[in-house]
PDB file of C-alpha atoms in Angstrom:
ATOM      1  CA  UNK A 823     -23.796  24.622   8.856  1.00 57.00           C
ATOM      2  CA  UNK A 824     -24.621  24.330   5.147  1.00 52.00           C
ATOM      3  CA  UNK A 825     -27.876  22.633   4.176  1.00 62.00           C
ATOM      4  CA  UNK A 826     -26.141  21.040   1.177  1.00 78.00           C
ATOM      5  CA  UNK A 827     -25.327  17.369   1.728  1.00 88.00           C
ATOM      6  CA  UNK A 828     -21.774  16.492   0.573  1.00 90.00           C
ATOM      7  CA  UNK A 829     -21.785  14.472  -2.650  1.00 89.00           C
ATOM      8  CA  UNK A 830     -18.280  13.040  -2.314  1.00 87.00           C
ATOM      9  CA  UNK A 831     -15.845  12.074   0.404  1.00 86.00           C
ATOM     10  CA  UNK A 832     -13.574  15.009  -0.412  1.00 82.00           C
ATOM     11  CA  UNK A 833     -16.535  17.388  -0.019  1.00 88.00           C
ATOM     12  CA  UNK A 834     -17.435  15.793   3.298  1.00 90.00           C
ATOM     13  CA  UNK A 835     -13.865  16.086   4.578  1.00 85.00           C
ATOM     14  CA  UNK A 836     -13.702  19.747   3.625  1.00 83.00           C
ATOM     15  CA  UNK A 837     -17.030  20.413   5.347  1.00 89.00           C
ATOM     16  CA  UNK A 838     -15.880  18.560   8.464  1.00 88.00           C
ATOM     17  CA  UNK A 839     -12.679  20.596   8.642  1.00 82.00           C
ATOM     18  CA  UNK A 840     -14.629  23.810   8.188  1.00 83.00           C
ATOM     19  CA  UNK A 841     -17.285  22.990  10.790  1.00 86.00           C
ATOM     20  CA  UNK A 842     -15.006  21.237  13.284  1.00 85.00           C
ATOM     21  CA  UNK A 843     -14.810  24.178  15.751  1.00 83.00           C
ATOM     22  CA  UNK A 844     -18.629  24.318  15.914  1.00 88.00           C
ATOM     23  CA  UNK A 845     -19.102  20.630  16.745  1.00 90.00           C
ATOM     24  CA  UNK A 846     -19.738  19.270  20.226  1.00 92.00           C
ATOM     25  CA  UNK A 847     -16.969  17.343  21.992  1.00 91.00           C
ATOM     26  CA  UNK A 848     -18.366  13.924  20.999  1.00 93.00           C
ATOM     27  CA  UNK A 849     -19.011  14.938  17.403  1.00 94.00           C
ATOM     28  CA  UNK A 850     -15.435  16.230  17.195  1.00 91.00           C
ATOM     29  CA  UNK A 851     -14.257  12.799  18.311  1.00 91.00           C
ATOM     30  CA  UNK A 852     -16.159  11.228  15.429  1.00 93.00           C
ATOM     31  CA  UNK A 853     -14.930  13.906  13.020  1.00 90.00           C
ATOM     32  CA  UNK A 854     -11.303  13.206  13.892  1.00 87.00           C
ATOM     33  CA  UNK A 855     -11.828   9.468  13.534  1.00 89.00           C
ATOM     34  CA  UNK A 856     -13.481   9.944  10.134  1.00 88.00           C
ATOM     35  CA  UNK A 857     -10.574  12.030   8.844  1.00 82.00           C
ATOM     36  CA  UNK A 858      -7.885   9.709  10.241  1.00 77.00           C
ATOM     37  CA  UNK A 859      -9.483   6.312   9.449  1.00 81.00           C
ATOM     38  CA  UNK A 860     -11.637   6.519   6.283  1.00 83.00           C
ATOM     39  CA  UNK A 861     -11.099   2.836   5.422  1.00 79.00           C
ATOM     40  CA  UNK A 862     -12.422   1.767   8.832  1.00 84.00           C
ATOM     41  CA  UNK A 863     -15.525   3.920   8.308  1.00 89.00           C
ATOM     42  CA  UNK A 864     -16.099   2.376   4.863  1.00 85.00           C
ATOM     43  CA  UNK A 865     -16.185  -1.176   6.204  1.00 80.00           C
ATOM     44  CA  UNK A 866     -17.159  -0.848   9.861  1.00 85.00           C
ATOM     45  CA  UNK A 867     -20.483  -1.264  11.591  1.00 88.00           C
ATOM     46  CA  UNK A 868     -21.775   1.470  13.899  1.00 91.00           C
ATOM     47  CA  UNK A 869     -21.111  -0.780  16.901  1.00 91.00           C
ATOM     48  CA  UNK A 870     -17.477  -1.436  15.979  1.00 90.00           C
ATOM     49  CA  UNK A 871     -16.771   2.172  14.968  1.00 93.00           C
ATOM     50  CA  UNK A 872     -18.333   3.474  18.184  1.00 92.00           C
ATOM     51  CA  UNK A 873     -15.965   1.328  20.220  1.00 91.00           C
ATOM     52  CA  UNK A 874     -12.962   2.432  18.163  1.00 90.00           C
ATOM     53  CA  UNK A 875     -13.873   6.115  18.374  1.00 90.00           C
ATOM     54  CA  UNK A 876     -14.882   5.923  22.036  1.00 92.00           C
ATOM     55  CA  UNK A 877     -18.421   7.259  21.556  1.00 93.00           C
ATOM     56  CA  UNK A 878     -22.001   5.994  21.870  1.00 94.00           C
ATOM     57  CA  UNK A 879     -23.485   4.475  18.667  1.00 92.00           C
ATOM     58  CA  UNK A 880     -26.110   7.213  18.507  1.00 94.00           C
ATOM     59  CA  UNK A 881     -23.285   9.752  18.154  1.00 94.00           C
ATOM     60  CA  UNK A 882     -22.509   8.378  14.686  1.00 95.00           C
ATOM     61  CA  UNK A 883     -26.114   8.872  13.634  1.00 94.00           C
ATOM     62  CA  UNK A 884     -26.131  12.423  15.029  1.00 95.00           C
ATOM     63  CA  UNK A 885     -22.868  13.113  13.238  1.00 95.00           C
ATOM     64  CA  UNK A 886     -24.295  11.934   9.908  1.00 94.00           C
ATOM     65  CA  UNK A 887     -27.467  13.978  10.455  1.00 94.00           C
ATOM     66  CA  UNK A 888     -25.363  17.057  11.246  1.00 93.00           C
ATOM     67  CA  UNK A 889     -23.928  16.950   7.738  1.00 93.00           C
ATOM     68  CA  UNK A 890     -27.258  16.476   5.985  1.00 92.00           C
ATOM     69  CA  UNK A 891     -27.387  12.684   5.695  1.00 93.00           C
ATOM     70  CA  UNK A 892     -30.497  10.699   6.562  1.00 91.00           C
ATOM     71  CA  UNK A 893     -28.371   8.327   8.625  1.00 92.00           C
ATOM     72  CA  UNK A 894     -25.010   6.627   9.006  1.00 93.00           C
ATOM     73  CA  UNK A 895     -25.534   4.238   6.071  1.00 91.00           C
ATOM     74  CA  UNK A 896     -26.036   7.085   3.595  1.00 92.00           C
ATOM     75  CA  UNK A 897     -22.852   8.777   4.782  1.00 93.00           C
ATOM     76  CA  UNK A 898     -20.910   5.502   4.728  1.00 91.00           C
ATOM     77  CA  UNK A 899     -21.642   5.082   1.015  1.00 89.00           C
ATOM     78  CA  UNK A 900     -19.335   8.042   0.285  1.00 90.00           C
ATOM     79  CA  UNK A 901     -16.451   6.191   1.934  1.00 88.00           C
ATOM     80  CA  UNK A 902     -17.244   2.970   0.069  1.00 84.00           C
ATOM     81  CA  UNK A 903     -17.543   4.808  -3.240  1.00 81.00           C
ATOM     82  CA  UNK A 904     -14.122   6.377  -2.716  1.00 76.00           C
ATOM     83  CA  UNK A 905     -12.518   2.981  -2.152  1.00 70.00           C
ATOM     84  CA  UNK A 906     -14.175   1.580  -5.259  1.00 66.00           C
ATOM     85  CA  UNK A 907     -12.842   4.514  -7.275  1.00 63.00           C
ATOM     86  CA  UNK A 908      -9.277   3.779  -6.182  1.00 58.00           C
ATOM     87  CA  UNK A 909      -9.127   0.571  -8.250  1.00 50.00           C
ATOM     88  CA  UNK A 910      -8.979   2.292 -11.669  1.00 46.00           C
ATOM     89  CA  UNK A 911      -5.847   4.145 -10.506  1.00 54.00           C
ATOM     90  CA  UNK A 912      -4.146   0.809 -10.051  1.00 55.00           C
ATOM     91  CA  UNK A 913      -5.480  -0.396 -13.409  1.00 54.00           C
ATOM     92  CA  UNK A 914      -4.057   2.746 -15.034  1.00 56.00           C
ATOM     93  CA  UNK A 915      -0.649   1.821 -13.694  1.00 58.00           C
ATOM     94  CA  UNK A 916      -1.013  -1.690 -15.134  1.00 57.00           C
ATOM     95  CA  UNK A 917      -1.927  -0.217 -18.528  1.00 58.00           C
ATOM     96  CA  UNK A 918       1.091   2.107 -18.392  1.00 54.00           C
ATOM     97  CA  UNK A 919       3.376  -0.848 -17.747  1.00 58.00           C
ATOM     98  CA  UNK A 920       1.767  -2.759 -20.621  1.00 59.00           C
ATOM     99  CA  UNK A 921       2.271   0.217 -22.938  1.00 57.00           C
ATOM    100  CA  UNK A 922       5.914   0.431 -21.936  1.00 55.00           C
ATOM    101  CA  UNK A 923       6.354  -3.206 -22.962  1.00 55.00           C
ATOM    102  CA  UNK A 924       4.612  -2.634 -26.275  1.00 58.00           C
ATOM    103  CA  UNK A 925       1.436  -4.224 -27.606  1.00 53.00           C
ATOM    104  CA  UNK A 926       2.800  -6.932 -29.882  1.00 57.00           C
ATOM    105  CA  UNK A 927       0.336  -9.702 -29.013  1.00 55.00           C
ATOM    106  CA  UNK A 928       1.996 -12.047 -31.510  1.00 59.00           C
ATOM    107  CA  UNK A 929       5.097 -12.168 -29.325  1.00 61.00           C
ATOM    108  CA  UNK A 930       4.233 -14.825 -26.758  1.00 66.00           C
ATOM    109  CA  UNK A 931       7.785 -15.975 -26.108  1.00 78.00           C
ATOM    110  CA  UNK A 932       8.492 -17.411 -22.638  1.00 82.00           C
ATOM    111  CA  UNK A 933      10.695 -14.437 -21.773  1.00 81.00           C
ATOM    112  CA  UNK A 934       8.043 -11.890 -22.770  1.00 81.00           C
ATOM    113  CA  UNK A 935       5.431 -13.711 -20.693  1.00 76.00           C
ATOM    114  CA  UNK A 936       7.862 -13.783 -17.758  1.00 82.00           C
ATOM    115  CA  UNK A 937       8.505 -10.059 -18.196  1.00 83.00           C
ATOM    116  CA  UNK A 938       4.780  -9.247 -18.282  1.00 81.00           C
ATOM    117  CA  UNK A 939       4.022 -11.270 -15.155  1.00 81.00           C
ATOM    118  CA  UNK A 940       7.075  -9.890 -13.336  1.00 86.00           C
ATOM    119  CA  UNK A 941       6.216  -6.264 -14.097  1.00 84.00           C
ATOM    120  CA  UNK A 942       2.565  -6.746 -13.152  1.00 82.00           C
ATOM    121  CA  UNK A 943       3.551  -8.349  -9.852  1.00 85.00           C
ATOM    122  CA  UNK A 944       6.007  -5.554  -9.053  1.00 86.00           C
ATOM    123  CA  UNK A 945       3.168  -3.039  -9.435  1.00 83.00           C
ATOM    124  CA  UNK A 946       0.824  -5.186  -7.343  1.00 83.00           C
ATOM    125  CA  UNK A 947       3.385  -5.468  -4.544  1.00 87.00           C
ATOM    126  CA  UNK A 948       4.048  -1.719  -4.609  1.00 85.00           C
ATOM    127  CA  UNK A 949       0.296  -1.163  -4.369  1.00 80.00           C
ATOM    128  CA  UNK A 950       0.120  -3.572  -1.424  1.00 85.00           C
ATOM    129  CA  UNK A 951       2.705  -1.563   0.520  1.00 85.00           C
ATOM    130  CA  UNK A 952       0.758   1.633  -0.198  1.00 79.00           C
ATOM    131  CA  UNK A 953      -2.685   0.472   0.925  1.00 78.00           C
ATOM    132  CA  UNK A 954      -1.905  -1.689   3.980  1.00 85.00           C
ATOM    133  CA  UNK A 955      -1.434   0.428   7.088  1.00 83.00           C
ATOM    134  CA  UNK A 956       0.861  -0.177  10.049  1.00 88.00           C
ATOM    135  CA  UNK A 957      -2.174  -0.054  12.340  1.00 87.00           C
ATOM    136  CA  UNK A 958      -3.937  -2.851  10.427  1.00 88.00           C
ATOM    137  CA  UNK A 959      -0.860  -5.084  10.522  1.00 92.00           C
ATOM    138  CA  UNK A 960      -0.272  -4.480  14.232  1.00 93.00           C
ATOM    139  CA  UNK A 961      -3.929  -5.142  15.042  1.00 92.00           C
ATOM    140  CA  UNK A 962      -3.916  -8.413  13.072  1.00 94.00           C
ATOM    141  CA  UNK A 963      -0.667  -9.581  14.685  1.00 95.00           C
ATOM    142  CA  UNK A 964      -2.069  -8.767  18.137  1.00 94.00           C
ATOM    143  CA  UNK A 965      -5.168 -10.863  17.378  1.00 94.00           C
ATOM    144  CA  UNK A 966      -2.983 -13.746  16.165  1.00 95.00           C
ATOM    145  CA  UNK A 967      -0.701 -13.498  19.208  1.00 94.00           C
ATOM    146  CA  UNK A 968      -3.645 -13.670  21.621  1.00 94.00           C
ATOM    147  CA  UNK A 969      -5.331 -16.612  19.878  1.00 93.00           C
ATOM    148  CA  UNK A 970      -4.948 -20.172  21.147  1.00 93.00           C
ATOM    149  CA  UNK A 971      -5.217 -21.499  17.594  1.00 93.00           C
ATOM    150  CA  UNK A 972      -5.709 -20.212  14.056  1.00 94.00           C
ATOM    151  CA  UNK A 973      -8.184 -21.766  11.626  1.00 93.00           C
ATOM    152  CA  UNK A 974      -7.490 -20.823   8.007  1.00 92.00           C
ATOM    153  CA  UNK A 975      -9.975 -21.205   5.164  1.00 89.00           C
ATOM    154  CA  UNK A 976      -9.694 -20.469   1.448  1.00 86.00           C
ATOM    155  CA  UNK A 977     -11.188 -22.067  -1.649  1.00 80.00           C
ATOM    156  CA  UNK A 978     -10.177 -22.397  -5.296  1.00 83.00           C
ATOM    157  CA  UNK A 979      -7.084 -20.277  -5.985  1.00 83.00           C
ATOM    158  CA  UNK A 980      -7.290 -18.767  -2.486  1.00 85.00           C
ATOM    159  CA  UNK A 981      -6.623 -22.273  -1.134  1.00 90.00           C
ATOM    160  CA  UNK A 982      -2.939 -21.795  -2.011  1.00 91.00           C
ATOM    161  CA  UNK A 983      -2.717 -18.741   0.248  1.00 91.00           C
ATOM    162  CA  UNK A 984      -4.622 -20.487   3.055  1.00 92.00           C
ATOM    163  CA  UNK A 985      -2.328 -23.536   2.807  1.00 94.00           C
ATOM    164  CA  UNK A 986       0.796 -21.391   2.934  1.00 94.00           C
ATOM    165  CA  UNK A 987      -0.534 -19.371   5.869  1.00 94.00           C
ATOM    166  CA  UNK A 988      -1.179 -22.575   7.843  1.00 94.00           C
ATOM    167  CA  UNK A 989       2.322 -23.828   6.987  1.00 95.00           C
ATOM    168  CA  UNK A 990       3.962 -20.537   7.998  1.00 94.00           C
ATOM    169  CA  UNK A 991       2.156 -20.406  11.352  1.00 94.00           C
ATOM    170  CA  UNK A 992       3.077 -24.013  12.138  1.00 94.00           C
ATOM    171  CA  UNK A 993       6.668 -23.168  11.226  1.00 92.00           C
ATOM    172  CA  UNK A 994       6.757 -20.718  14.161  1.00 92.00           C
ATOM    173  CA  UNK A 995       5.185 -23.309  16.493  1.00 91.00           C
ATOM    174  CA  UNK A 996       1.640 -21.933  16.444  1.00 93.00           C
ATOM    175  CA  UNK A 997      -1.434 -24.132  16.346  1.00 93.00           C
ATOM    176  CA  UNK A 998      -2.861 -23.724  12.849  1.00 93.00           C
ATOM    177  CA  UNK A 999      -5.631 -25.738  11.219  1.00 92.00           C
ATOM    178  CA  UNK A1000      -6.425 -25.650   7.518  1.00 91.00           C
ATOM    179  CA  UNK A1001     -10.191 -25.756   7.009  1.00 87.00           C
ATOM    180  CA  UNK A1002     -10.117 -27.648   3.717  1.00 83.00           C
ATOM    181  CA  UNK A1003     -13.629 -29.096   3.714  1.00 76.00           C
ATOM    182  CA  UNK A1004     -12.496 -32.640   2.955  1.00 77.00           C
ATOM    183  CA  UNK A1005     -15.594 -34.742   2.413  1.00 77.00           C
ATOM    184  CA  UNK A1006     -17.720 -31.593   2.363  1.00 76.00           C
ATOM    185  CA  UNK A1007     -17.226 -31.107   6.102  1.00 74.00           C
ATOM    186  CA  UNK A1008     -16.686 -27.341   6.232  1.00 76.00           C
ATOM    187  CA  UNK A1009     -19.407 -26.941   8.831  1.00 78.00           C
ATOM    188  CA  UNK A1010     -18.031 -29.697  11.036  1.00 80.00           C
ATOM    189  CA  UNK A1011     -14.505 -28.296  10.851  1.00 78.00           C
ATOM    190  CA  UNK A1012     -15.723 -24.773  11.598  1.00 77.00           C
ATOM    191  CA  UNK A1013     -17.642 -26.048  14.634  1.00 78.00           C
ATOM    192  CA  UNK A1014     -14.334 -26.637  16.469  1.00 81.00           C
ATOM    193  CA  UNK A1015     -13.770 -22.860  16.658  1.00 84.00           C
ATOM    194  CA  UNK A1016     -14.162 -21.146  19.994  1.00 84.00           C
ATOM    195  CA  UNK A1017     -13.852 -17.568  21.226  1.00 87.00           C
ATOM    196  CA  UNK A1018     -10.180 -18.039  22.110  1.00 91.00           C
ATOM    197  CA  UNK A1019      -9.259 -18.880  18.510  1.00 94.00           C
ATOM    198  CA  UNK A1020      -8.982 -16.765  15.364  1.00 93.00           C
ATOM    199  CA  UNK A1021     -10.431 -17.465  11.926  1.00 92.00           C
ATOM    200  CA  UNK A1022      -8.442 -16.327   8.890  1.00 92.00           C
ATOM    201  CA  UNK A1023     -10.642 -16.210   5.781  1.00 89.00           C
ATOM    202  CA  UNK A1024      -9.116 -15.727   2.338  1.00 88.00           C
ATOM    203  CA  UNK A1025     -11.875 -14.522  -0.038  1.00 75.00           C
ATOM    204  CA  UNK A1026     -14.380 -16.845   1.568  1.00 53.00           C
ATOM    205  CA  UNK A1027     -17.663 -16.326   3.397  1.00 52.00           C
ATOM    206  CA  UNK A1028     -17.559 -18.391   6.605  1.00 55.00           C
ATOM    207  CA  UNK A1029     -20.475 -19.948   8.430  1.00 50.00           C
ATOM    208  CA  UNK A1030     -21.651 -17.036  10.595  1.00 49.00           C
ATOM    209  CA  UNK A1031     -23.358 -19.426  13.021  1.00 52.00           C
ATOM    210  CA  UNK A1032     -20.122 -21.261  13.816  1.00 54.00           C
ATOM    211  CA  UNK A1033     -17.902 -18.169  13.912  1.00 58.00           C
ATOM    212  CA  UNK A1034     -19.969 -15.865  16.136  1.00 64.00           C
ATOM    213  CA  UNK A1035     -17.766 -14.224  18.733  1.00 72.00           C
ATOM    214  CA  UNK A1036     -14.550 -15.509  17.129  1.00 83.00           C
ATOM    215  CA  UNK A1037     -11.979 -12.905  15.999  1.00 88.00           C
ATOM    216  CA  UNK A1038     -11.892 -12.810  12.188  1.00 88.00           C
ATOM    217  CA  UNK A1039      -9.032 -11.711   9.921  1.00 90.00           C
ATOM    218  CA  UNK A1040     -10.023 -11.341   6.271  1.00 88.00           C
ATOM    219  CA  UNK A1041      -7.868 -11.206   3.140  1.00 88.00           C
ATOM    220  CA  UNK A1042     -10.015 -10.356   0.125  1.00 83.00           C
ATOM    221  CA  UNK A1043      -9.801  -8.748  -3.304  1.00 76.00           C
ATOM    222  CA  UNK A1044     -13.226  -7.147  -2.964  1.00 64.00           C
ATOM    223  CA  UNK A1045     -13.256  -3.463  -1.972  1.00 55.00           C
ATOM    224  CA  UNK A1046     -16.726  -3.769  -0.420  1.00 51.00           C
ATOM    225  CA  UNK A1047     -16.509  -7.330   0.854  1.00 61.00           C
ATOM    226  CA  UNK A1048     -19.490  -8.532   2.922  1.00 64.00           C
ATOM    227  CA  UNK A1049     -16.917 -10.140   5.214  1.00 70.00           C
ATOM    228  CA  UNK A1050     -15.418  -6.788   6.113  1.00 65.00           C
ATOM    229  CA  UNK A1051     -18.413  -5.698   8.182  1.00 64.00           C
ATOM    230  CA  UNK A1052     -17.920  -8.614  10.597  1.00 74.00           C
ATOM    231  CA  UNK A1053     -14.113  -8.771  10.452  1.00 82.00           C
ATOM    232  CA  UNK A1054     -11.832  -7.803  13.309  1.00 87.00           C
ATOM    233  CA  UNK A1055      -9.256  -6.823  10.687  1.00 88.00           C
ATOM    234  CA  UNK A1056      -9.799  -6.731   6.914  1.00 84.00           C
ATOM    235  CA  UNK A1057      -7.097  -6.544   4.227  1.00 87.00           C
ATOM    236  CA  UNK A1058      -8.133  -5.679   0.662  1.00 81.00           C
ATOM    237  CA  UNK A1059      -5.481  -6.972  -1.742  1.00 85.00           C
ATOM    238  CA  UNK A1060      -5.239  -6.311  -5.482  1.00 80.00           C
ATOM    239  CA  UNK A1061      -3.399  -9.058  -7.340  1.00 82.00           C
ATOM    240  CA  UNK A1062      -1.606  -8.785 -10.675  1.00 78.00           C
ATOM    241  CA  UNK A1063      -3.604 -10.156 -13.606  1.00 75.00           C
ATOM    242  CA  UNK A1064      -2.316 -11.070 -17.069  1.00 73.00           C
ATOM    243  CA  UNK A1065      -4.575 -12.582 -19.754  1.00 67.00           C
ATOM    244  CA  UNK A1066      -7.157 -13.563 -17.091  1.00 66.00           C
ATOM    245  CA  UNK A1067      -4.489 -15.348 -15.029  1.00 73.00           C
ATOM    246  CA  UNK A1068      -4.270 -13.868 -11.554  1.00 76.00           C
ATOM    247  CA  UNK A1069      -1.150 -13.958  -9.444  1.00 82.00           C
ATOM    248  CA  UNK A1070      -1.101 -14.663  -5.710  1.00 86.00           C
ATOM    249  CA  UNK A1071       2.099 -12.757  -4.929  1.00 88.00           C
ATOM    250  CA  UNK A1072       0.520  -9.949  -2.899  1.00 89.00           C
ATOM    251  CA  UNK A1073      -1.616 -12.271  -0.766  1.00 90.00           C
ATOM    252  CA  UNK A1074       1.345 -14.566  -0.107  1.00 92.00           C
ATOM    253  CA  UNK A1075       3.594 -11.626   0.809  1.00 92.00           C
ATOM    254  CA  UNK A1076       0.919 -10.352   3.207  1.00 92.00           C
ATOM    255  CA  UNK A1077       0.613 -13.818   4.783  1.00 92.00           C
ATOM    256  CA  UNK A1078       4.401 -13.920   5.068  1.00 91.00           C
ATOM    257  CA  UNK A1079       4.551 -10.475   6.703  1.00 92.00           C
ATOM    258  CA  UNK A1080       1.847 -11.392   9.224  1.00 92.00           C
ATOM    259  CA  UNK A1081       3.503 -14.715  10.097  1.00 93.00           C
ATOM    260  CA  UNK A1082       7.005 -13.295  10.565  1.00 92.00           C
ATOM    261  CA  UNK A1083       5.588 -10.232  12.320  1.00 91.00           C
ATOM    262  CA  UNK A1084       3.793 -12.597  14.712  1.00 93.00           C
ATOM    263  CA  UNK A1085       7.052 -14.461  15.386  1.00 92.00           C
ATOM    264  CA  UNK A1086       8.762 -11.179  16.332  1.00 90.00           C
ATOM    265  CA  UNK A1087       5.811 -10.153  18.521  1.00 91.00           C
ATOM    266  CA  UNK A1088       5.823 -13.482  20.389  1.00 89.00           C
ATOM    267  CA  UNK A1089       9.584 -13.253  20.900  1.00 87.00           C
ATOM    268  CA  UNK A1090       9.160  -9.722  22.263  1.00 86.00           C
ATOM    269  CA  UNK A1091       6.414 -10.847  24.658  1.00 84.00           C
ATOM    270  CA  UNK A1092       8.583 -13.666  26.006  1.00 82.00           C
ATOM    271  CA  UNK A1093      11.304 -11.159  26.866  1.00 66.00           C
ATOM    272  CA  UNK A1094       8.962  -8.900  28.832  1.00 57.00           C
ATOM    273  CA  UNK A1095       9.324  -9.154  32.635  1.00 60.00           C
ATOM    274  CA  UNK A1096       6.463 -10.920  34.397  1.00 48.00           C
ATOM    275  CA  UNK A1097       4.025  -8.671  36.255  1.00 47.00           C
ATOM    276  CA  UNK A1098       4.045  -9.132  40.024  1.00 40.00           C
TER     277      UNK A1098
END
């Protein structure tokens, strides 16, 4: 194996493919997981990734060492860097749409503003469909289906998404509680969580002490969100932005998809024959 440590994710992938036949059985398991699930590797802890890949945590360290890295964290940075570099591609698409509309800033007519926001949201929604995987959606819906109750938290503009999510879940007869912090009682509201519930956090850092052991679904606009490392499922959503005003269309559509997907999953489970 080459002594040169890969400097980018593409280099690492090429090296993995080249060296795959020479790897041990366990290292091949990790290699296949790395190629198939780069987003999981970018955000996951060694403990979580080991469970997903079906290997011992030390195997991840050995894998990283095999490709010249000092440890897992150094290798993981390549995956995080790649995700951070994906954002400009989306911004390029926004700029292309803006150029197509023209750059006459003096024209601030209601229709032109509507057109700008509409076009930006179309791009954001297309991007959403491209970056959210079937596996992530199915995993999140499974977590929601198995939970006794959902606790949803979001602040500032994210509060709108959290409120809608709570409404949508109640609409399909699920227990859903909006953690709104009335009277500054976030901690008290979070203390009602137990391991049979699920916490849905929209761009918000929950109280780790109160949420230990509770499944966590995160919706955030941060590629390297600190929440992602402790999340059961993490969705990174890029919203449309015009003149510093950010839309919520993508987050609301995601909340809608999860809620309706949950309704279908629950209906399917009710139709399954009982096990004897």
